[in-house]
PDB file of C-alpha atoms and ligand atoms in Angstrom:
ATOM      1  CA  VAL A   1      -6.504   0.895   8.054  1.00  0.00           C
ATOM      2  CA  LEU A   2      -6.836   3.493  10.733  1.00  0.00           C
ATOM      3  CA  SER A   3     -10.060   4.907  10.348  1.00  0.00           C
ATOM      4  CA  ALA A   4     -11.987   2.440  12.258  1.00  0.00           C
ATOM      5  CA  VAL A   5     -12.961   5.611  14.507  1.00  0.00           C
ATOM      6  CA  VAL A   6     -13.676   8.553  12.728  1.00  0.00           C
ATOM      7  CA  GLN A   7     -13.094  11.861  14.469  1.00  0.00           C
ATOM      8  CA  LYS A   8     -15.563  14.521  14.839  1.00  0.00           C
ATOM      9  CA  ASP A   9     -13.283  17.188  14.410  1.00  0.00           C
ATOM     10  CA  TYR A  10     -15.744  18.889  12.339  1.00  0.00           C
ATOM     11  CA  THR A  11     -18.622  19.373  14.924  1.00  0.00           C
ATOM     12  CA  GLY A  12     -20.372  22.989  14.724  1.00  0.00           C
ATOM     13  CA  ARG A  13     -18.370  23.942  11.782  1.00  0.00           C
ATOM     14  CA  ARG A  14     -20.426  24.750   8.251  1.00  0.00           C
ATOM     15  CA  VAL A  15     -19.383  23.664   5.314  1.00  0.00           C
ATOM     16  CA  LEU A  16     -20.474  24.394   1.588  1.00  0.00           C
ATOM     17  CA  VAL A  17     -19.123  21.811  -1.218  1.00  0.00           C
ATOM     18  CA  THR A  18     -19.273  22.612  -4.741  1.00  0.00           C
ATOM     19  CA  ALA A  19     -19.538  19.457  -7.007  1.00  0.00           C
ATOM     20  CA  GLY A  20     -19.970  17.980 -10.477  1.00  0.00           C
ATOM     21  CA  GLY A  21     -19.733  19.930 -13.685  1.00  0.00           C
ATOM     22  CA  THR A  22     -22.248  22.595 -15.033  1.00  0.00           C
ATOM     23  CA  ARG A  23     -24.081  22.505 -18.701  1.00  0.00           C
ATOM     24  CA  GLU A  24     -25.135  25.577 -20.430  1.00  0.00           C
ATOM     25  CA  PRO A  25     -28.063  24.759 -22.664  1.00  0.00           C
ATOM     26  CA  ILE A  26     -27.643  25.678 -26.513  1.00  0.00           C
ATOM     27  CA  ASP A  27     -31.557  24.289 -26.825  1.00  0.00           C
ATOM     28  CA  PRO A  28     -33.908  22.656 -24.997  1.00  0.00           C
ATOM     29  CA  VAL A  29     -32.042  19.044 -25.450  1.00  0.00           C
ATOM     30  CA  ARG A  30     -28.395  20.089 -25.923  1.00  0.00           C
ATOM     31  CA  PHE A  31     -25.891  21.391 -24.064  1.00  0.00           C
ATOM     32  CA  ILE A  32     -21.877  22.268 -23.589  1.00  0.00           C
ATOM     33  CA  GLY A  33     -20.654  20.055 -20.620  1.00  0.00           C
ATOM     34  CA  ASN A  34     -17.490  18.832 -19.220  1.00  0.00           C
ATOM     35  CA  ARG A  35     -15.889  15.435 -18.071  1.00  0.00           C
ATOM     36  CA  SER A  36     -16.950  16.292 -14.587  1.00  0.00           C
ATOM     37  CA  SER A  37     -18.430  13.406 -12.453  1.00  0.00           C
ATOM     38  CA  GLY A  38     -18.768  14.960  -9.266  1.00  0.00           C
ATOM     39  CA  LYS A  39     -17.127  12.048  -7.472  1.00  0.00           C
ATOM     40  CA  GLN A  40     -13.863  14.114  -5.523  1.00  0.00           C
ATOM     41  CA  GLY A  41     -16.627  16.928  -4.490  1.00  0.00           C
ATOM     42  CA  VAL A  42     -19.260  14.494  -2.828  1.00  0.00           C
ATOM     43  CA  ALA A  43     -16.622  12.734  -1.320  1.00  0.00           C
ATOM     44  CA  ILE A  44     -15.222  15.840   0.078  1.00  0.00           C
ATOM     45  CA  ALA A  45     -19.270  16.628   1.447  1.00  0.00           C
ATOM     46  CA  ALA A  46     -19.253  13.252   2.702  1.00  0.00           C
ATOM     47  CA  ALA A  47     -16.486  13.217   4.490  1.00  0.00           C
ATOM     48  CA  ALA A  48     -17.277  16.700   6.319  1.00  0.00           C
ATOM     49  CA  ALA A  49     -20.367  15.063   7.230  1.00  0.00           C
ATOM     50  CA  ALA A  50     -18.861  12.601   8.611  1.00  0.00           C
ATOM     51  CA  ARG A  51     -16.206  14.103  10.847  1.00  0.00           C
ATOM     52  CA  GLY A  52     -19.548  16.584  12.341  1.00  0.00           C
ATOM     53  CA  ALA A  53     -19.721  19.535  10.089  1.00  0.00           C
ATOM     54  CA  HIS A  54     -22.974  20.703   8.964  1.00  0.00           C
ATOM     55  CA  VAL A  55     -22.492  20.598   5.005  1.00  0.00           C
ATOM     56  CA  THR A  56     -24.371  21.977   2.296  1.00  0.00           C
ATOM     57  CA  LEU A  57     -23.845  20.331  -1.076  1.00  0.00           C
ATOM     58  CA  ILE A  58     -24.456  22.225  -4.211  1.00  0.00           C
ATOM     59  CA  GLY A  59     -24.664  19.700  -6.856  1.00  0.00           C
ATOM     60  CA  ALA A  60     -24.380  20.166 -10.820  1.00  0.00           C
ATOM     61  CA  ASN A  61     -25.394  17.320 -12.855  1.00  0.00           C
ATOM     62  CA  LEU A  62     -23.568  14.662 -10.097  1.00  0.00           C
ATOM     63  CA  GLU A  63     -23.118  11.520 -11.760  1.00  0.00           C
ATOM     64  CA  VAL A  64     -22.966   9.726  -8.345  1.00  0.00           C
ATOM     65  CA  PRO A  65     -25.388   8.889  -5.575  1.00  0.00           C
ATOM     66  CA  VAL A  66     -25.238  11.405  -2.207  1.00  0.00           C
ATOM     67  CA  ALA A  67     -25.566  10.449   1.321  1.00  0.00           C
ATOM     68  CA  ALA A  68     -28.535  11.601   3.362  1.00  0.00           C
ATOM     69  CA  SER A  69     -25.808  13.249   5.789  1.00  0.00           C
ATOM     70  CA  MET A  70     -26.423  16.570   4.184  1.00  0.00           C
ATOM     71  CA  GLU A  71     -28.467  19.615   2.576  1.00  0.00           C
ATOM     72  CA  VAL A  72     -28.220  19.121  -1.217  1.00  0.00           C
ATOM     73  CA  LEU A  73     -29.357  21.852  -3.942  1.00  0.00           C
ATOM     74  CA  ARG A  74     -28.998  20.741  -7.477  1.00  0.00           C
ATOM     75  CA  VAL A  75     -28.102  23.048 -10.281  1.00  0.00           C
ATOM     76  CA  GLY A  76     -27.970  22.704 -14.019  1.00  0.00           C
ATOM     77  CA  SER A  77     -26.110  25.599 -15.524  1.00  0.00           C
ATOM     78  CA  ALA A  78     -22.944  28.381 -14.428  1.00  0.00           C
ATOM     79  CA  GLN A  79     -25.363  30.638 -13.828  1.00  0.00           C
ATOM     80  CA  GLU A  80     -27.672  28.711 -11.373  1.00  0.00           C
ATOM     81  CA  LEU A  81     -24.481  27.518  -9.775  1.00  0.00           C
ATOM     82  CA  ALA A  82     -23.347  30.719  -9.206  1.00  0.00           C
ATOM     83  CA  GLU A  83     -26.532  32.504  -7.746  1.00  0.00           C
ATOM     84  CA  ALA A  84     -27.099  29.060  -5.180  1.00  0.00           C
ATOM     85  CA  THR A  85     -23.359  29.435  -4.478  1.00  0.00           C
ATOM     86  CA  LEU A  86     -23.092  32.999  -3.462  1.00  0.00           C
ATOM     87  CA  ARG A  87     -26.571  32.953  -1.307  1.00  0.00           C
ATOM     88  CA  ALA A  88     -25.393  29.507   0.731  1.00  0.00           C
ATOM     89  CA  ALA A  89     -21.468  30.418   0.808  1.00  0.00           C
ATOM     90  CA  LYS A  90     -23.174  33.508   3.311  1.00  0.00           C
ATOM     91  CA  ASP A  91     -23.702  31.352   6.287  1.00  0.00           C
ATOM     92  CA  ALA A  92     -20.383  29.368   5.561  1.00  0.00           C
ATOM     93  CA  ASP A  93     -17.054  29.090   7.651  1.00  0.00           C
ATOM     94  CA  LEU A  94     -15.562  27.023   4.797  1.00  0.00           C
ATOM     95  CA  VAL A  95     -16.446  27.068   1.136  1.00  0.00           C
ATOM     96  CA  ILE A  96     -14.919  24.146  -1.071  1.00  0.00           C
ATOM     97  CA  MET A  97     -15.261  24.714  -4.990  1.00  0.00           C
ATOM     98  CA  ALA A  98     -14.937  21.523  -6.437  1.00  0.00           C
ATOM     99  CA  ALA A  99     -17.391  21.831  -9.445  1.00  0.00           C
ATOM    100  CA  ALA A 100     -16.082  22.314 -12.899  1.00  0.00           C
ATOM    101  CA  VAL A 101     -17.521  25.556 -13.816  1.00  0.00           C
ATOM    102  CA  ALA A 102     -18.141  26.286 -17.957  1.00  0.00           C
ATOM    103  CA  ASP A 103     -15.843  29.304 -18.392  1.00  0.00           C
ATOM    104  CA  TYR A 104     -18.413  30.139 -21.297  1.00  0.00           C
ATOM    105  CA  ARG A 105     -22.137  29.844 -22.193  1.00  0.00           C
ATOM    106  CA  PRO A 106     -24.051  29.870 -25.910  1.00  0.00           C
ATOM    107  CA  ALA A 107     -24.865  34.090 -26.150  1.00  0.00           C
ATOM    108  CA  THR A 108     -28.034  32.901 -26.602  1.00  0.00           C
ATOM    109  CA  VAL A 109     -30.766  30.107 -25.948  1.00  0.00           C
ATOM    110  CA  VAL A 110     -32.312  29.027 -28.761  1.00  0.00           C
ATOM    111  CA  GLU A 111     -36.357  28.620 -27.823  1.00  0.00           C
ATOM    112  CA  GLU A 112     -36.697  25.705 -30.499  1.00  0.00           C
ATOM    113  CA  LYS A 113     -34.466  22.654 -31.020  1.00  0.00           C
ATOM    114  CA  ILE A 114     -32.217  23.824 -33.569  1.00  0.00           C
ATOM    115  CA  ALA A 115     -32.688  21.998 -36.758  1.00  0.00           C
ATOM    116  CA  LYS A 116     -30.025  21.101 -39.674  1.00  0.00           C
ATOM    117  CA  GLU A 117     -32.334  22.843 -42.535  1.00  0.00           C
ATOM    118  CA  SER A 118     -31.844  25.935 -40.932  1.00  0.00           C
ATOM    119  CA  GLN A 119     -28.135  25.742 -40.588  1.00  0.00           C
ATOM    120  CA  GLY A 120     -26.718  23.920 -43.705  1.00  0.00           C
ATOM    121  CA  ASP A 121     -22.905  22.268 -43.571  1.00  0.00           C
ATOM    122  CA  ARG A 122     -21.964  24.887 -40.708  1.00  0.00           C
ATOM    123  CA  LEU A 123     -23.111  25.690 -37.073  1.00  0.00           C
ATOM    124  CA  THR A 124     -21.210  28.470 -35.363  1.00  0.00           C
ATOM    125  CA  LEU A 125     -22.273  28.803 -31.981  1.00  0.00           C
ATOM    126  CA  GLU A 126     -21.427  32.268 -29.930  1.00  0.00           C
ATOM    127  CA  LEU A 127     -19.926  31.996 -26.663  1.00  0.00           C
ATOM    128  CA  VAL A 128     -19.623  34.743 -23.697  1.00  0.00           C
ATOM    129  CA  ARG A 129     -17.899  34.296 -20.393  1.00  0.00           C
ATOM    130  CA  ASN A 130     -20.014  33.200 -17.073  1.00  0.00           C
ATOM    131  CA  PRO A 131     -19.596  35.549 -14.148  1.00  0.00           C
ATOM    132  CA  ASP A 132     -16.159  33.309 -12.009  1.00  0.00           C
ATOM    133  CA  ILE A 133     -17.696  32.301  -8.567  1.00  0.00           C
ATOM    134  CA  LEU A 134     -14.848  31.810  -6.750  1.00  0.00           C
ATOM    135  CA  ALA A 135     -13.502  35.616  -7.508  1.00  0.00           C
ATOM    136  CA  THR A 136     -16.460  36.417  -6.645  1.00  0.00           C
ATOM    137  CA  LEU A 137     -16.513  34.650  -3.450  1.00  0.00           C
ATOM    138  CA  GLY A 138     -12.798  36.059  -2.523  1.00  0.00           C
ATOM    139  CA  GLU A 139     -14.075  39.482  -2.930  1.00  0.00           C
ATOM    140  CA  ARG A 140     -17.252  39.213  -0.596  1.00  0.00           C
ATOM    141  CA  ARG A 141     -15.897  37.186   2.060  1.00  0.00           C
ATOM    142  CA  ALA A 142     -15.770  37.830   5.890  1.00  0.00           C
ATOM    143  CA  ASP A 143     -12.498  37.635   7.064  1.00  0.00           C
ATOM    144  CA  SER A 144     -12.816  34.217   9.297  1.00  0.00           C
ATOM    145  CA  GLN A 145     -14.257  32.313   6.039  1.00  0.00           C
ATOM    146  CA  VAL A 146     -11.447  29.817   4.371  1.00  0.00           C
ATOM    147  CA  ILE A 147     -11.758  29.331   0.548  1.00  0.00           C
ATOM    148  CA  VAL A 148     -10.664  26.529  -1.194  1.00  0.00           C
ATOM    149  CA  GLY A 149     -10.457  26.760  -5.322  1.00  0.00           C
ATOM    150  CA  PHE A 150      -9.787  23.528  -7.528  1.00  0.00           C
ATOM    151  CA  ALA A 151      -7.912  23.128 -10.736  1.00  0.00           C
ATOM    152  CA  ALA A 152      -8.100  20.139 -13.024  1.00  0.00           C
ATOM    153  CA  GLU A 153      -5.183  21.035 -15.499  1.00  0.00           C
ATOM    154  CA  THR A 154      -3.966  19.193 -18.492  1.00  0.00           C
ATOM    155  CA  GLU A 155      -0.146  20.660 -18.511  1.00  0.00           C
ATOM    156  CA  PRO A 156       2.537  17.449 -18.018  1.00  0.00           C
ATOM    157  CA  ASP A 157       5.296  18.952 -16.901  1.00  0.00           C
ATOM    158  CA  ASP A 158       5.310  19.402 -13.114  1.00  0.00           C
ATOM    159  CA  GLU A 159       7.357  22.603 -12.909  1.00  0.00           C
ATOM    160  CA  ARG A 160       4.917  24.365 -15.331  1.00  0.00           C
ATOM    161  CA  LEU A 161       1.732  22.927 -13.349  1.00  0.00           C
ATOM    162  CA  ARG A 162       2.878  24.444 -10.294  1.00  0.00           C
ATOM    163  CA  GLU A 163       3.459  27.680 -11.830  1.00  0.00           C
ATOM    164  CA  ARG A 164      -0.114  27.804 -13.210  1.00  0.00           C
ATOM    165  CA  ALA A 165      -1.362  26.893  -9.955  1.00  0.00           C
ATOM    166  CA  ARG A 166       0.184  29.743  -8.299  1.00  0.00           C
ATOM    167  CA  ALA A 167      -0.837  32.064 -10.846  1.00  0.00           C
ATOM    168  CA  LYS A 168      -3.992  30.891 -10.390  1.00  0.00           C
ATOM    169  CA  LEU A 169      -4.171  31.814  -6.852  1.00  0.00           C
ATOM    170  CA  ALA A 170      -3.038  34.385  -6.839  1.00  0.00           C
ATOM    171  CA  ARG A 171      -6.023  35.755  -9.360  1.00  0.00           C
ATOM    172  CA  LYS A 172      -8.835  34.071  -7.362  1.00  0.00           C
ATOM    173  CA  GLY A 173      -8.083  35.318  -4.024  1.00  0.00           C
ATOM    174  CA  CYS A 174      -8.781  31.927  -2.738  1.00  0.00           C
ATOM    175  CA  ASP A 175      -6.747  30.389   0.620  1.00  0.00           C
ATOM    176  CA  PHE A 176      -6.252  27.055  -0.581  1.00  0.00           C
ATOM    177  CA  LEU A 177      -5.642  25.501  -4.587  1.00  0.00           C
ATOM    178  CA  VAL A 178      -6.237  22.061  -5.100  1.00  0.00           C
ATOM    179  CA  VAL A 179      -4.687  21.109  -8.301  1.00  0.00           C
ATOM    180  CA  ASN A 180      -4.903  17.731 -10.007  1.00  0.00           C
ATOM    181  CA  ARG A 181      -3.718  16.536 -13.487  1.00  0.00           C
ATOM    182  CA  VAL A 182      -6.597  15.316 -15.940  1.00  0.00           C
ATOM    183  CA  GLY A 183      -6.497  14.097 -19.449  1.00  0.00           C
ATOM    184  CA  TRP A 184      -8.627  12.398 -22.212  1.00  0.00           C
ATOM    185  CA  SER A 185      -8.288   8.987 -19.372  1.00  0.00           C
ATOM    186  CA  GLU A 186      -7.245  11.079 -16.398  1.00  0.00           C
ATOM    187  CA  GLY A 187      -8.958  12.350 -13.466  1.00  0.00           C
ATOM    188  CA  PHE A 188     -12.477  12.307 -14.350  1.00  0.00           C
ATOM    189  CA  GLY A 189     -14.961   9.405 -13.451  1.00  0.00           C
ATOM    190  CA  THR A 190     -12.525   7.498 -11.763  1.00  0.00           C
ATOM    191  CA  ASP A 191     -12.600   6.183  -7.934  1.00  0.00           C
ATOM    192  CA  ASP A 192      -8.649   7.408  -7.225  1.00  0.00           C
ATOM    193  CA  ASN A 193      -7.078  10.787  -7.461  1.00  0.00           C
ATOM    194  CA  THR A 194      -3.906  12.376  -7.546  1.00  0.00           C
ATOM    195  CA  VAL A 195      -3.676  16.127  -5.888  1.00  0.00           C
ATOM    196  CA  ALA A 196      -1.219  18.716  -4.589  1.00  0.00           C
ATOM    197  CA  MET A 197      -2.464  21.755  -2.468  1.00  0.00           C
ATOM    198  CA  LEU A 198      -1.214  25.214  -2.275  1.00  0.00           C
ATOM    199  CA  ASP A 199      -1.459  27.483   0.333  1.00  0.00           C
ATOM    200  CA  LYS A 200      -2.070  31.006  -0.476  1.00  0.00           C
ATOM    201  CA  GLY A 201       1.786  31.835  -0.650  1.00  0.00           C
ATOM    202  CA  GLY A 202       2.412  29.199  -3.309  1.00  0.00           C
ATOM    203  CA  ASP A 203       3.731  26.381  -1.258  1.00  0.00           C
ATOM    204  CA  ILE A 204       2.877  22.906  -1.461  1.00  0.00           C
ATOM    205  CA  VAL A 205       1.133  21.918   2.179  1.00  0.00           C
ATOM    206  CA  LEU A 206      -0.238  18.336   0.890  1.00  0.00           C
ATOM    207  CA  GLU A 207       0.664  15.950  -1.949  1.00  0.00           C
ATOM    208  CA  THR A 208      -1.774  12.997  -1.787  1.00  0.00           C
ATOM    209  CA  SER A 209      -2.957   9.598  -3.905  1.00  0.00           C
ATOM    210  CA  GLY A 210      -5.431   7.535  -3.208  1.00  0.00           C
ATOM    211  CA  THR A 211      -9.422   6.854  -3.368  1.00  0.00           C
ATOM    212  CA  LYS A 212     -11.159  10.177  -3.993  1.00  0.00           C
ATOM    213  CA  SER A 213     -12.617   9.258  -0.424  1.00  0.00           C
ATOM    214  CA  SER A 214      -9.104   9.247   1.317  1.00  0.00           C
ATOM    215  CA  VAL A 215      -7.891  11.937  -0.698  1.00  0.00           C
ATOM    216  CA  ALA A 216     -11.004  14.255   0.919  1.00  0.00           C
ATOM    217  CA  ASP A 217     -10.082  13.227   4.085  1.00  0.00           C
ATOM    218  CA  ARG A 218      -6.370  14.304   3.823  1.00  0.00           C
ATOM    219  CA  ILE A 219      -7.543  17.598   2.211  1.00  0.00           C
ATOM    220  CA  LEU A 220      -9.953  18.064   4.999  1.00  0.00           C
ATOM    221  CA  ASP A 221      -6.855  17.402   7.705  1.00  0.00           C
ATOM    222  CA  ILE A 222      -5.126  20.551   6.297  1.00  0.00           C
ATOM    223  CA  LEU A 223      -8.303  22.832   6.640  1.00  0.00           C
ATOM    224  CA  GLN A 224      -8.651  21.358  10.024  1.00  0.00           C
ATOM    225  CA  PHE A 225      -5.725  23.533  10.992  1.00  0.00           C
ATOM    226  CA  GLN A 226      -7.216  26.387   9.675  1.00  0.00           C
ATOM    227  CA  ASN A 227      -9.198  28.483  12.282  1.00  0.00           C
ATOM    228  CA  SER A 228     -12.013  29.883  11.326  1.00  0.00           C
ATOM    229  CA  THR A 229     -13.047  32.789  14.107  1.00  0.00           C
TER     230      THR A 229
HETATM  231  N1  CTP B   1     -14.499  28.711 -11.274  1.00  0.00           N
HETATM  232  C1  CTP B   1     -15.443  29.714 -10.772  1.00  0.00           C
HETATM  233  N2  CTP B   1     -15.841  30.302 -11.615  1.00  0.00           N
HETATM  234  C2  CTP B   1     -15.963  30.125 -13.026  1.00  0.00           C
HETATM  235  C3  CTP B   1     -14.601  29.221 -13.293  1.00  0.00           C
HETATM  236  C4  CTP B   1     -14.171  28.314 -12.538  1.00  0.00           C
HETATM  237  O1  CTP B   1     -15.465  29.465  -9.590  1.00  0.00           O
HETATM  238  N3  CTP B   1     -16.710  30.685 -13.820  1.00  0.00           N
HETATM  239  C5  CTP B   1     -13.108  28.029 -10.040  1.00  0.00           C
HETATM  240  C6  CTP B   1     -13.845  26.663 -10.257  1.00  0.00           C
HETATM  241  O2  CTP B   1     -14.284  25.962  -9.193  1.00  0.00           O
HETATM  242  C7  CTP B   1     -12.390  26.129  -9.528  1.00  0.00           C
HETATM  243  C8  CTP B   1     -11.465  27.171  -9.792  1.00  0.00           C
HETATM  244  O3  CTP B   1     -12.359  28.238 -10.091  1.00  0.00           O
HETATM  245  O4  CTP B   1     -12.845  26.056  -8.065  1.00  0.00           O
HETATM  246  C9  CTP B   1     -10.703  26.892 -11.047  1.00  0.00           C
HETATM  247  O5  CTP B   1     -11.629  26.300 -12.242  1.00  0.00           O
HETATM  248  P1  CTP B   1     -10.348  26.832 -13.347  1.00  0.00           P
HETATM  249  O6  CTP B   1     -10.871  26.332 -14.555  1.00  0.00           O
HETATM  250  O7  CTP B   1      -9.288  25.932 -13.331  1.00  0.00           O
HETATM  251  O8  CTP B   1      -9.728  27.979 -13.480  1.00  0.00           O
HETATM  252  P2  CTP B   1     -10.231  29.339 -14.566  1.00  0.00           P
HETATM  253  O9  CTP B   1      -9.883  30.984 -13.679  1.00  0.00           O
HETATM  254  O10 CTP B   1     -11.289  29.081 -15.403  1.00  0.00           O
HETATM  255  O11 CTP B   1      -8.808  29.062 -15.543  1.00  0.00           O
HETATM  256  P3  CTP B   1      -8.550  28.518 -16.982  1.00  0.00           P
HETATM  257  O12 CTP B   1      -8.558  29.625 -17.970  1.00  0.00           O
HETATM  258  O13 CTP B   1      -7.449  27.613 -17.046  1.00  0.00           O
HETATM  259  O14 CTP B   1      -9.916  27.328 -17.163  1.00  0.00           O
HETATM  260 CA1   CA B   2     -12.378  27.415 -16.409  1.00  0.00          CA
END
């Protein structure tokens, strides 16, 4: 109701947002993916741009359109996302890691399409760990850079969910973690979202529910008070 006037409170800030879900190739026609549509990340990028920021969006297999108000880099796999993100982060005051990154990828990518005749009734895929982009950003950052992680969790119990979030925040060395609960039907591809945002100390600094666009603005309201000097 009160959003008719957009405040340009992000003018001069350089914001990097990653969004979408990575795809890890198995062979030329198949991949291991996840259900992230990229909607929440794209909404954050759009909101930051509307508030005056210079925005770079790194999109992994986005299922939503992106406005022309930002610079967009498209990637497919976690390794491509890692490369693009670590490069672009050097010029960012604020990094928001909303992308759903595959934890594992096939150990080898088969050059030819896998055919059943070569496999029989069972097929075993060997997977290896992908690099942790967020943890690497945390290690490499300049003092002034603010880094925000996202965690999609399926834990049904509120207290246990918060405990998981606190542990993850400590492990990743980021400044904030935005947590949302996902399930078979919740969270992915929908227009609405419910999130909690925790700071470094594990305190909840925001709990909000609404359209992904309004959730984006509430998250940016909190980050607006983080000085990056
Ligand atoms: N992330 C990342 N690189 C990875 C995996 C995750 O940068 N290889 C980032 C995500 O973009 C997200 C944050 O880390 O911002 C948390 O992701 P999540 O999957 O919840 O964390 P994990 O450490 O992978 O923990 P889990 O074992 O619960 O999946
Ligand atoms: Ca993970």
